[in-house]
Coordinates of C-alpha atoms in Angstrom, one line a residue:
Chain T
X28 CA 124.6 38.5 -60.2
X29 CA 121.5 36.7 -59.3
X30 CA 118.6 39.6 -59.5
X31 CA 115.1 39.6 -57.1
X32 CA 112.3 41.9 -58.8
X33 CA 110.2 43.1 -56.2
X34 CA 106.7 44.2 -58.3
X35 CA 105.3 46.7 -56.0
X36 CA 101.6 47.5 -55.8
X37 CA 99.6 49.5 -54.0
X38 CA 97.1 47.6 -52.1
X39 CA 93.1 48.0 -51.0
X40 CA 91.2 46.9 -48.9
X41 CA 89.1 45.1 -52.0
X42 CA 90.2 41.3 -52.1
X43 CA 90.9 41.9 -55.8
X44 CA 94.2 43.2 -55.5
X45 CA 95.9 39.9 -54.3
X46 CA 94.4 38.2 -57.5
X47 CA 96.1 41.0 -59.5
X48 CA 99.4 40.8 -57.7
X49 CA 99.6 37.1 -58.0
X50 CA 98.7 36.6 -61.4
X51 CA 101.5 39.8 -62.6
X52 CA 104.1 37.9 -60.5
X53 CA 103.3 34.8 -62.4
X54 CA 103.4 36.6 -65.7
X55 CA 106.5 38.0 -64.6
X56 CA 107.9 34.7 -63.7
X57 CA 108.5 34.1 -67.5
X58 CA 111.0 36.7 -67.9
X59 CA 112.8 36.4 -64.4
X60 CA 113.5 33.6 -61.8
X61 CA 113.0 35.1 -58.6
X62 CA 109.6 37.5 -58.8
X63 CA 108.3 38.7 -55.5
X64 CA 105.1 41.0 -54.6
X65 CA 104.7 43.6 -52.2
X66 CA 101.9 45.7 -51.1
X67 CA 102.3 49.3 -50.1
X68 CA 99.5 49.3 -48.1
X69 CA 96.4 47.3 -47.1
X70 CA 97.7 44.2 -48.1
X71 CA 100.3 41.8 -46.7
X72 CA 103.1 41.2 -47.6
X73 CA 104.6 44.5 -47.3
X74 CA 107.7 45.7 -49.2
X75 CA 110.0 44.8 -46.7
X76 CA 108.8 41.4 -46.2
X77 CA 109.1 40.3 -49.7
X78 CA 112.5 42.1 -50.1
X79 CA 113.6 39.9 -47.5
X80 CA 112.0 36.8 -49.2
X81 CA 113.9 37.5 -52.0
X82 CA 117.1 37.7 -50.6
X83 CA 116.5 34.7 -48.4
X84 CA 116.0 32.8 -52.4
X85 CA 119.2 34.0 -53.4
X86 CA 118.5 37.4 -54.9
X87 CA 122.0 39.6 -55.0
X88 CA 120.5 43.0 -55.9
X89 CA 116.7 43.8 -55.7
X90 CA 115.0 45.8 -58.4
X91 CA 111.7 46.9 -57.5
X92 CA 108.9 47.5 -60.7
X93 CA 106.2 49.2 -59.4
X94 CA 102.7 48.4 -61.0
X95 CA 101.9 52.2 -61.3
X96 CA 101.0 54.3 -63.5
X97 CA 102.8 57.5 -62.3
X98 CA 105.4 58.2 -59.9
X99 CA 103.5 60.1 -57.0
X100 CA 104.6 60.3 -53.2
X101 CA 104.3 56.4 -52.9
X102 CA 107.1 56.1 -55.7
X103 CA 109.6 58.9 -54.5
X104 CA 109.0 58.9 -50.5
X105 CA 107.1 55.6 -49.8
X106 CA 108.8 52.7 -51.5
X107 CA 112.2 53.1 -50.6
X108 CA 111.5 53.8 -46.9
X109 CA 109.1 50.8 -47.0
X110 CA 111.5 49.0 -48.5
X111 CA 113.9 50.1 -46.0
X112 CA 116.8 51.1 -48.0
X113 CA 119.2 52.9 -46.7
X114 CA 121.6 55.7 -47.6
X115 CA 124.1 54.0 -49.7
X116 CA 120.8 52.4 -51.6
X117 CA 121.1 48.9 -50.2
X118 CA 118.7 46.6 -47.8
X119 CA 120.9 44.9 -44.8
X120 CA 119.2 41.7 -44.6
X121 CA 121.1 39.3 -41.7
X122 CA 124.1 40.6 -42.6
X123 CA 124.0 40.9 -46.4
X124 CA 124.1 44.2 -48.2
X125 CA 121.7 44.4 -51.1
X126 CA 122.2 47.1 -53.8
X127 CA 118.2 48.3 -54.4
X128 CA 117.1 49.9 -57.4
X129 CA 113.7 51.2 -58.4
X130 CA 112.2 50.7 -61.9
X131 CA 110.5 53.6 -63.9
X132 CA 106.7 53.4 -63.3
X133 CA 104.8 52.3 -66.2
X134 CA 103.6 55.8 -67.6
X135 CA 102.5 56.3 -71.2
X136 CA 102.2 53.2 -73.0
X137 CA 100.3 52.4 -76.8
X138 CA 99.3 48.8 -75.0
X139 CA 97.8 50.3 -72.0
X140 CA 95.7 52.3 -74.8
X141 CA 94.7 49.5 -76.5
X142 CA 93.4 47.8 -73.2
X143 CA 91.4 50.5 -72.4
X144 CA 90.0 50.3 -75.9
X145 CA 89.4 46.7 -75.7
X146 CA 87.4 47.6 -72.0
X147 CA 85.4 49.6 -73.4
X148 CA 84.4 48.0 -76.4
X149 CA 83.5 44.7 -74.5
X150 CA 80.7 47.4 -73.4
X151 CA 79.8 48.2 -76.5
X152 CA 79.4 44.6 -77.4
X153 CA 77.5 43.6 -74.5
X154 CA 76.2 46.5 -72.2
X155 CA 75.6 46.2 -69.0
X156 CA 74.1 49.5 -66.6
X157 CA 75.7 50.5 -63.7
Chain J
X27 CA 73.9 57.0 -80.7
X28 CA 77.1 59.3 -80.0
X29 CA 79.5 58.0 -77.3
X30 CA 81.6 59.4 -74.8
X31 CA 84.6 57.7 -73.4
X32 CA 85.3 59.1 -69.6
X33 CA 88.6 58.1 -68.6
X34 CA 88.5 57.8 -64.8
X35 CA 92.1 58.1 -62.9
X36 CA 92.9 58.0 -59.5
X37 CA 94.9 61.1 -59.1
X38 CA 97.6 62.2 -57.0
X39 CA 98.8 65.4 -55.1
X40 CA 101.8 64.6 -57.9
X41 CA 101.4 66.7 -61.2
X42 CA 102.8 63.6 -63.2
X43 CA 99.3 62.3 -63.3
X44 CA 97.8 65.2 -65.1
X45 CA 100.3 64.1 -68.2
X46 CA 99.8 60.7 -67.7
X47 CA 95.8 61.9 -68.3
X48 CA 96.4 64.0 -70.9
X49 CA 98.6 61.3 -73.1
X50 CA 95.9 58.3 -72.7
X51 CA 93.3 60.8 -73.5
X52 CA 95.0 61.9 -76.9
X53 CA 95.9 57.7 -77.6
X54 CA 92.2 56.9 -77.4
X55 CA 91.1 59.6 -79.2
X56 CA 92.4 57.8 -82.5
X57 CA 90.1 55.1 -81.2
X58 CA 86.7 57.3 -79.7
X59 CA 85.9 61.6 -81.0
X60 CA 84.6 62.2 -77.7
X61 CA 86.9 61.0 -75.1
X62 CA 87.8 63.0 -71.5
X63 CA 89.3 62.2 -68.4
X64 CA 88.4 62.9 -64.9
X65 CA 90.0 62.1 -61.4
X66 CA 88.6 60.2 -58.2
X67 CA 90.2 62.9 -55.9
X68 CA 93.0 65.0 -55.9
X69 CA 92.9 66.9 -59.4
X70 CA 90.6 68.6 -62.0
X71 CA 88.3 68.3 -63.6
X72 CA 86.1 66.1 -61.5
X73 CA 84.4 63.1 -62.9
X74 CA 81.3 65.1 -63.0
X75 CA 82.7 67.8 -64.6
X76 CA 84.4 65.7 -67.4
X77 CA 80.6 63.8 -67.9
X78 CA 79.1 67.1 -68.2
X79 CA 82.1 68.5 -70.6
X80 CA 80.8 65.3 -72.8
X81 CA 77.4 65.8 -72.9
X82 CA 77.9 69.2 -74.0
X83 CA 79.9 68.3 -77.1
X84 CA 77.3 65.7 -78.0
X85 CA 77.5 62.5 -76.1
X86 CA 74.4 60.8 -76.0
X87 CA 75.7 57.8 -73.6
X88 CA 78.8 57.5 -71.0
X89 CA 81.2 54.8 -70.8
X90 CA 83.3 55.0 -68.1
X91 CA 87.0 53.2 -68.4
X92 CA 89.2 53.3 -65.8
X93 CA 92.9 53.4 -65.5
X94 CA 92.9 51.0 -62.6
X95 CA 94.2 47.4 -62.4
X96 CA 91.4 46.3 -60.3
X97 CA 88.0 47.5 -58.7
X98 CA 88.6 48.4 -55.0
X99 CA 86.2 50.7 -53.4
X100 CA 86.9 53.0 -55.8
X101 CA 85.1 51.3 -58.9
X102 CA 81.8 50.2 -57.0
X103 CA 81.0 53.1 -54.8
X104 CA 83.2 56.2 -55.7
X105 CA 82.5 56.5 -59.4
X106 CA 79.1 55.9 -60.0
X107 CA 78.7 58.8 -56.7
X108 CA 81.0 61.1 -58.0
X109 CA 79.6 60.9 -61.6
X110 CA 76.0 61.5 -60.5
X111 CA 74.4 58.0 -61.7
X112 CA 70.9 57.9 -60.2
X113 CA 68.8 54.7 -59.8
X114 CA 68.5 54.5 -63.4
X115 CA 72.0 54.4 -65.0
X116 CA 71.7 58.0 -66.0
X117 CA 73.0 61.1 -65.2
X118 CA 70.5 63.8 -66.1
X119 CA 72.7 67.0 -66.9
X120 CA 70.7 70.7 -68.5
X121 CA 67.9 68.2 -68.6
X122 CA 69.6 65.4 -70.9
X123 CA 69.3 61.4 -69.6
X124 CA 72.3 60.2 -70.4
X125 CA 73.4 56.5 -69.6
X126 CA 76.5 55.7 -68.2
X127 CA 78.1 52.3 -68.2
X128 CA 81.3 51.1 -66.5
X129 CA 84.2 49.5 -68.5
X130 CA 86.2 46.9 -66.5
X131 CA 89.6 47.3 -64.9
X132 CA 92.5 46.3 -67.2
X133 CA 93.1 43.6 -64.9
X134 CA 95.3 40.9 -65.7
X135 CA 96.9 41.4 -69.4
X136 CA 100.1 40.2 -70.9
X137 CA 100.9 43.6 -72.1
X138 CA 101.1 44.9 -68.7
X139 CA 103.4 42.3 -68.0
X140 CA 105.9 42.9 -71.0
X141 CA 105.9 47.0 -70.3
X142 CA 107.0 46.0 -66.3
X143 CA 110.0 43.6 -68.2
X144 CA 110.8 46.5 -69.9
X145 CA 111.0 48.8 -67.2
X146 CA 113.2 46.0 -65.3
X147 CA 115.3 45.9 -68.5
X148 CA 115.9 49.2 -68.6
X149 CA 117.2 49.2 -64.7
X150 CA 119.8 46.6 -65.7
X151 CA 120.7 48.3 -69.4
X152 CA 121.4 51.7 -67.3
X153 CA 121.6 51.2 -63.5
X154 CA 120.6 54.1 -61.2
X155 CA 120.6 53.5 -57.6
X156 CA 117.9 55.4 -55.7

């Protein structure tokens, strides 16, 4: 079963947030072959557009990771319908049924901790004012 | 000089993210003593309130670190405003001038990258469909 993970972001209307996608999709591109990005908002391409890119390279079942923190109303509400799964949890793309599943958000994690430690201590190291 | 760590989150009308601030606060408290969290919008305290909460127990300069991948409007309007930093860098609360500097983003890190495998991983150990 050939798999498509769809990393789902959020979007902005900052710029910064395609450099962000494209760099986690290539990170991500060392653990799985076919690695799409989608934006919820703001930002193109949207969910269903890279679904559909992904099933058009082959994937067999989609398994969307969103790059989020929490699951709020984008996670339960937003990303399937964006997505545009449907009832029996599958995308119809031309014809093809693709089971859909969505990953956990990221939630509590030691590394995220130790970023944010790292953030700030590049501060302390060389402070800059707002 | 005695520093106080401001964790800045987005929020959400979802609860989840009052945990997610609660747990990231406790994990850099073994790295800072004086460490809070405040949200942009959507849940309490404010970021003001959380900079005044760490001038009261002591903090003689702010660092702000937020739990954001990358700086949309957000990070160069919203949280020096909702903060209160004037002209200066400072916020001057019950009289105190207190600077506040702005950590990075996390931004692009391998570590991200390995927690969204995991999640991935943990959709193909145990599938779920939505």
């Amino acid at each position: 079963m050939k798999t498509g993970i769809l990393l789902v972001l959020h979007g902005s209307r900052v710029n910064e947030w395609k450099e962000v996608a494209i760099n986690y999709k290539d990170l991500l591109k060392e653990y799985f072959d076919l690695v799409e990005f989608g934006f919820i908002e703001f930002n193109e391409p949207s969910l269903r557009a890279a679904t559909e890119s992904l099933v058009k390279m082959g994937a067999q079942e989609i398994i969307a990771v969103p790059l989020l923190f929490a699951a709020g109303a984008h996670f339960y509400r937003d990303i399937p319908r964006l997505i545009g799964v449907n009832d029996n949890g599958e995308v119809d793309i031309e014809g093809k049924k693709v089971k859909v599943s969505i990953a956990r958000p990221i939630g509590i994690d030691k590394r995220v901790a130790e970023i944010l430690k790292e953030r700030v201590e590049q501060v302390i190291e060389s402070p800059r004012q707002i």
